[in-house]
Amino acid sequence: MIVIMLGAPASGKGTQSVIVAQRLKVPHISTGDIFRWNIANNTAVGEEAKKYIDKGILVPDELTIRILKERIEKEDCERGFVLDGFPRTINQQQSLDRMLTECNKSINMAINLSVTDDEVIRRISGRRMCKCGKAYHIVTYPPKTPGICDLCNGELYTRKDDTVEVANTRLEAYKLQTEPILAVYRERGIVVDIDGHKPQEQVAEDVWKEILKYSEKHGWM
Ligand code: ADP
Ligand code: ZN
């Protein structure tokens, strides 16, 4: 099963993709996470990607498509995967289609998590991250102990691109470059829209209900 998670920055894509991937027992693939791992480990890919990420603009397609291709060619992706943060341009969307066609696969579903612009900025400006992937908000979703992750006791940090200024650039990039992908997938009838304003647990249930509905209709799983 191949699921694409679409949505503005801080729409809850990351959190929800992890949950869906666990439930479907397939890998969760986040191009943002792959880039951040490369930056943290001082690789050549990381050095290149950092130039763009810190400014809130998209990493060039050539590099992004290459790392994505390498990832989905791994054996653990045989049974499917959940994509988080890819495709983000029409060019990436078309490349993904070509890669999948080559191995007789296709996207089963695209989940669109919708949130308002104001909410995106509010979430990003209060977001705190843990290395384990868990995200918090200093006001609306704080950890039990300030600055410490509930799950792994790790120290929380602020992503460098989580400032209001960079957030606005990211939102703009989303609208100009990523949103047009939705229209392509809508035409195929594979999009489900989910209200991303509800509490995380509720969003997770809404997403799962839609996946089950879709699966039944198409005889998956
Ligand atoms: P968010 O959705 O909150 O912006 P991500 O972790 O998905 O967070 O992405 C962070 C940054 O990584 C993006 O702003 C962009 O610079 C880069 N990035 C991630 N995925 C892609 C992609 N598919 N194409 C180009 N750049 C990407
Ligand atoms: Zn943690």
CSV table of C-alpha atoms and ligand atoms in Angstrom, one decimal:
chain,number,residue,atom,x,y,z
A,1,MET,CA,0.0,0.0,0.0
A,2,ILE,CA,1.4,3.4,-1.0
A,3,VAL,CA,0.1,6.4,0.8
A,4,ILE,CA,1.1,10.0,0.3
A,5,MET,CA,0.6,12.5,3.1
A,6,LEU,CA,0.1,16.0,1.8
A,7,GLY,CA,-0.4,19.2,3.8
A,8,ALA,CA,1.2,22.6,4.6
A,9,PRO,CA,4.2,22.8,6.9
A,10,ALA,CA,3.2,21.9,10.5
A,11,SER,CA,-0.2,20.5,9.3
A,12,GLY,CA,0.6,17.3,11.3
A,13,LYS,CA,2.0,15.4,8.3
A,14,GLY,CA,4.9,14.0,10.2
A,15,THR,CA,3.0,12.9,13.3
A,16,GLN,CA,0.2,11.3,11.2
A,17,SER,CA,2.5,9.6,8.7
A,18,VAL,CA,4.3,7.9,11.6
A,19,ILE,CA,1.0,6.6,13.0
A,20,VAL,CA,-0.3,5.4,9.6
A,21,ALA,CA,3.0,3.7,8.8
A,22,GLN,CA,2.9,1.8,12.1
A,23,ARG,CA,-0.7,0.7,11.5
A,24,LEU,CA,0.0,-0.4,8.0
A,25,LYS,CA,3.3,-2.0,9.0
A,26,VAL,CA,5.2,-0.2,6.2
A,27,PRO,CA,8.1,2.2,6.4
A,28,HIS,CA,7.6,5.9,7.0
A,29,ILE,CA,9.7,8.0,4.6
A,30,SER,CA,10.2,11.7,5.2
A,31,THR,CA,12.5,13.6,2.9
A,32,GLY,CA,12.7,16.3,5.5
A,33,ASP,CA,14.0,13.7,8.1
A,34,ILE,CA,16.4,12.3,5.5
A,35,PHE,CA,17.8,15.7,4.9
A,36,ARG,CA,18.0,16.5,8.6
A,37,TRP,CA,19.8,13.2,9.2
A,38,ASN,CA,22.3,14.1,6.5
A,39,ILE,CA,22.8,17.6,8.0
A,40,ALA,CA,23.4,16.2,11.5
A,41,ASN,CA,25.9,13.7,10.1
A,42,ASN,CA,27.7,16.3,8.0
A,43,THR,CA,27.3,14.4,4.7
A,44,ALA,CA,27.7,16.0,1.3
A,45,VAL,CA,24.0,15.7,0.8
A,46,GLY,CA,23.4,17.5,4.1
A,47,GLU,CA,25.8,20.3,3.3
A,48,GLU,CA,23.9,20.9,0.0
A,49,ALA,CA,20.4,20.6,1.5
A,50,LYS,CA,21.1,22.9,4.4
A,51,LYS,CA,21.6,25.9,2.1
A,52,TYR,CA,18.0,25.7,1.1
A,53,ILE,CA,16.3,24.3,4.2
A,54,ASP,CA,17.5,27.0,6.6
A,55,LYS,CA,16.0,29.6,4.2
A,56,GLY,CA,12.7,27.7,4.0
A,57,ILE,CA,12.9,27.1,0.2
A,58,LEU,CA,12.8,23.7,-1.5
A,59,VAL,CA,15.9,21.6,-2.1
A,60,PRO,CA,16.4,21.2,-5.8
A,61,ASP,CA,14.4,18.4,-7.4
A,62,GLU,CA,17.5,16.6,-8.8
A,63,LEU,CA,18.9,15.9,-5.3
A,64,THR,CA,15.6,15.3,-3.7
A,65,ILE,CA,14.4,12.8,-6.3
A,66,ARG,CA,17.8,11.0,-6.1
A,67,ILE,CA,17.6,10.5,-2.3
A,68,LEU,CA,13.9,9.5,-2.5
A,69,LYS,CA,14.6,6.9,-5.3
A,70,GLU,CA,17.5,5.4,-3.3
A,71,ARG,CA,15.2,5.0,-0.3
A,72,ILE,CA,12.1,3.5,-2.0
A,73,GLU,CA,14.3,1.0,-3.9
A,74,LYS,CA,15.3,-0.6,-0.5
A,75,GLU,CA,13.8,-4.0,0.2
A,76,ASP,CA,11.6,-2.9,3.1
A,77,CYS,CA,9.5,-0.8,0.7
A,78,GLU,CA,8.4,-3.9,-1.3
A,79,ARG,CA,5.0,-4.0,0.6
A,80,GLY,CA,4.5,-0.2,0.3
A,81,PHE,CA,5.3,2.9,2.3
A,82,VAL,CA,4.0,6.2,3.6
A,83,LEU,CA,5.5,9.3,2.0
A,84,ASP,CA,5.8,12.4,4.1
A,85,GLY,CA,7.1,15.6,2.4
A,86,PHE,CA,7.4,14.1,-1.1
A,87,PRO,CA,6.3,14.9,-3.8
A,88,ARG,CA,6.5,18.6,-3.3
A,89,THR,CA,6.7,19.8,-6.9
A,90,ILE,CA,4.9,18.8,-10.1
A,91,ASN,CA,8.3,17.6,-11.3
A,92,GLN,CA,8.7,15.3,-8.3
A,93,GLN,CA,5.2,14.1,-8.6
A,94,GLN,CA,5.8,13.1,-12.3
A,95,SER,CA,9.1,11.4,-11.4
A,96,LEU,CA,7.4,9.4,-8.6
A,97,ASP,CA,4.8,8.2,-11.1
A,98,ARG,CA,7.5,7.1,-13.5
A,99,MET,CA,9.4,5.3,-10.7
A,100,LEU,CA,6.3,3.5,-9.6
A,101,THR,CA,5.2,2.6,-13.1
A,102,GLU,CA,8.5,1.0,-13.8
A,103,CYS,CA,7.9,-1.5,-11.0
A,104,ASN,CA,4.2,-1.9,-11.7
A,105,LYS,CA,3.1,0.0,-8.6
A,106,SER,CA,0.8,3.0,-8.1
A,107,ILE,CA,-0.2,5.4,-5.4
A,108,ASN,CA,-3.2,4.1,-3.5
A,109,MET,CA,-4.2,7.2,-1.6
A,110,ALA,CA,-3.2,10.8,-1.0
A,111,ILE,CA,-4.3,12.2,2.4
A,112,ASN,CA,-4.7,16.0,2.5
A,113,LEU,CA,-4.4,17.4,6.0
A,114,SER,CA,-5.8,20.9,5.8
A,115,VAL,CA,-5.1,23.7,8.2
A,116,THR,CA,-5.4,27.5,7.9
A,117,ASP,CA,-2.4,29.7,7.3
A,118,ASP,CA,-2.8,31.3,10.8
A,119,GLU,CA,-2.7,27.9,12.4
A,120,VAL,CA,0.4,27.0,10.4
A,121,ILE,CA,2.3,30.0,11.7
A,122,ARG,CA,1.0,29.6,15.3
A,123,ARG,CA,2.1,25.9,15.3
A,124,ILE,CA,5.5,26.6,13.8
A,125,SER,CA,6.3,29.5,16.2
A,126,GLY,CA,5.7,27.3,19.3
A,127,ARG,CA,7.1,24.0,18.0
A,128,ARG,CA,9.7,22.1,19.9
A,129,MET,CA,11.2,18.9,18.5
A,130,CYS,CA,12.8,15.8,20.0
A,131,LYS,CA,15.4,13.7,18.2
A,132,CYS,CA,13.0,10.7,18.5
A,133,GLY,CA,10.7,12.5,16.1
A,134,LYS,CA,8.1,13.6,18.7
A,135,ALA,CA,6.9,17.2,18.3
A,136,TYR,CA,5.5,19.5,21.0
A,137,HIS,CA,4.0,23.0,21.2
A,138,ILE,CA,5.1,25.2,24.1
A,139,VAL,CA,1.5,26.4,24.7
A,140,THR,CA,-1.0,24.0,23.3
A,141,TYR,CA,0.9,20.7,23.6
A,142,PRO,CA,3.7,21.0,26.1
A,143,PRO,CA,5.8,18.1,27.4
A,144,LYS,CA,5.2,17.1,31.1
A,145,THR,CA,8.6,18.5,32.0
A,146,PRO,CA,9.5,21.7,30.1
A,147,GLY,CA,12.2,21.1,27.5
A,148,ILE,CA,12.2,17.3,28.0
A,149,CYS,CA,10.5,14.7,25.8
A,150,ASP,CA,7.8,12.6,27.4
A,151,LEU,CA,8.7,9.5,25.4
A,152,CYS,CA,12.5,9.3,25.6
A,153,ASN,CA,13.6,12.0,28.1
A,154,GLY,CA,15.6,13.6,25.2
A,155,GLU,CA,16.3,17.3,25.3
A,156,LEU,CA,13.9,19.3,23.0
A,157,TYR,CA,15.2,21.7,20.4
A,158,THR,CA,13.8,24.3,18.0
A,159,ARG,CA,14.2,23.5,14.3
A,160,LYS,CA,16.3,26.2,12.6
A,161,ASP,CA,13.6,26.8,10.0
A,162,ASP,CA,10.8,27.1,12.6
A,163,THR,CA,10.9,30.9,12.9
A,164,VAL,CA,8.0,33.1,11.8
A,165,GLU,CA,9.9,34.5,8.9
A,166,VAL,CA,11.1,31.2,7.5
A,167,ALA,CA,7.6,29.7,8.2
A,168,ASN,CA,6.1,32.3,5.9
A,169,THR,CA,8.5,31.4,3.1
A,170,ARG,CA,7.7,27.7,3.6
A,171,LEU,CA,4.0,28.4,3.5
A,172,GLU,CA,4.5,30.3,0.2
A,173,ALA,CA,6.6,27.5,-1.3
A,174,TYR,CA,3.8,25.1,-0.3
A,175,LYS,CA,1.1,27.1,-2.0
A,176,LEU,CA,3.0,27.8,-5.2
A,177,GLN,CA,4.9,24.5,-5.7
A,178,THR,CA,3.1,21.8,-3.7
A,179,GLU,CA,-0.6,22.6,-3.8
A,180,PRO,CA,-0.9,22.0,-7.6
A,181,ILE,CA,-0.1,18.3,-7.0
A,182,LEU,CA,-3.4,18.0,-5.1
A,183,ALA,CA,-5.3,18.9,-8.3
A,184,VAL,CA,-3.5,16.1,-10.2
A,185,TYR,CA,-4.3,13.5,-7.5
A,186,ARG,CA,-7.9,14.8,-7.2
A,187,GLU,CA,-8.4,14.1,-10.9
A,188,ARG,CA,-7.4,10.5,-10.2
A,189,GLY,CA,-9.9,10.3,-7.4
A,190,ILE,CA,-7.3,9.2,-4.8
A,191,VAL,CA,-7.5,12.3,-2.4
A,192,VAL,CA,-9.2,12.3,0.9
A,193,ASP,CA,-9.5,15.5,2.8
A,194,ILE,CA,-8.9,15.5,6.6
A,195,ASP,CA,-9.5,18.5,8.9
A,196,GLY,CA,-6.1,19.0,10.5
A,197,HIS,CA,-7.4,21.4,13.2
A,198,LYS,CA,-8.8,18.6,15.4
A,199,PRO,CA,-6.7,17.1,18.2
A,200,GLN,CA,-3.9,14.8,17.0
A,201,GLU,CA,-5.7,11.6,18.3
A,202,GLN,CA,-8.9,12.6,16.5
A,203,VAL,CA,-7.0,13.3,13.3
A,204,ALA,CA,-5.4,9.9,13.5
A,205,GLU,CA,-8.8,8.2,13.9
A,206,ASP,CA,-10.2,10.2,11.0
A,207,VAL,CA,-7.3,9.2,8.8
A,208,TRP,CA,-7.5,5.6,9.8
A,209,LYS,CA,-11.3,5.5,9.1
A,210,GLU,CA,-10.7,6.8,5.6
A,211,ILE,CA,-7.9,4.3,5.0
A,212,LEU,CA,-10.2,1.4,6.1
A,213,LYS,CA,-13.0,2.7,3.9
A,214,TYR,CA,-10.8,2.9,0.9
A,215,SER,CA,-9.3,-0.5,1.6
A,216,GLU,CA,-12.7,-2.1,1.7
A,217,LYS,CA,-13.8,-0.4,-1.5
A,218,HIS,CA,-10.6,-1.5,-3.3
A,219,GLY,CA,-10.0,-4.8,-1.6
A,220,TRP,CA,-6.6,-4.0,-0.1
A,221,MET,CA,-5.0,-5.4,3.0
B,1,ADP,P1,7.6,20.9,6.9
B,1,ADP,O1,6.6,20.1,6.1
B,1,ADP,O2,7.2,21.2,8.3
B,1,ADP,O3,8.1,22.1,6.2
B,1,ADP,P2,9.7,18.9,6.3
B,1,ADP,O4,10.5,18.2,7.3
B,1,ADP,O5,8.8,18.1,5.4
B,1,ADP,O6,8.9,20.0,7.1
B,1,ADP,O7,10.6,19.8,5.3
B,1,ADP,C1,11.6,20.7,5.8
B,1,ADP,C2,12.4,21.2,4.6
B,1,ADP,O8,13.1,20.2,3.9
B,1,ADP,C3,11.6,21.9,3.5
B,1,ADP,O9,11.3,23.3,3.9
B,1,ADP,C4,12.5,21.8,2.3
B,1,ADP,O10,13.5,22.8,2.3
B,1,ADP,C5,13.2,20.5,2.5
B,1,ADP,N1,12.4,19.4,1.8
B,1,ADP,C6,11.8,18.3,2.4
B,1,ADP,N2,11.2,17.6,1.5
B,1,ADP,C7,11.4,18.1,0.3
B,1,ADP,C8,11.1,17.9,-1.1
B,1,ADP,N3,10.3,16.8,-1.4
B,1,ADP,N4,11.6,18.7,-2.0
B,1,ADP,C9,12.3,19.7,-1.8
B,1,ADP,N5,12.7,20.1,-0.5
B,1,ADP,C10,12.2,19.3,0.5
B,2,ZN,ZN,11.9,11.9,22.3
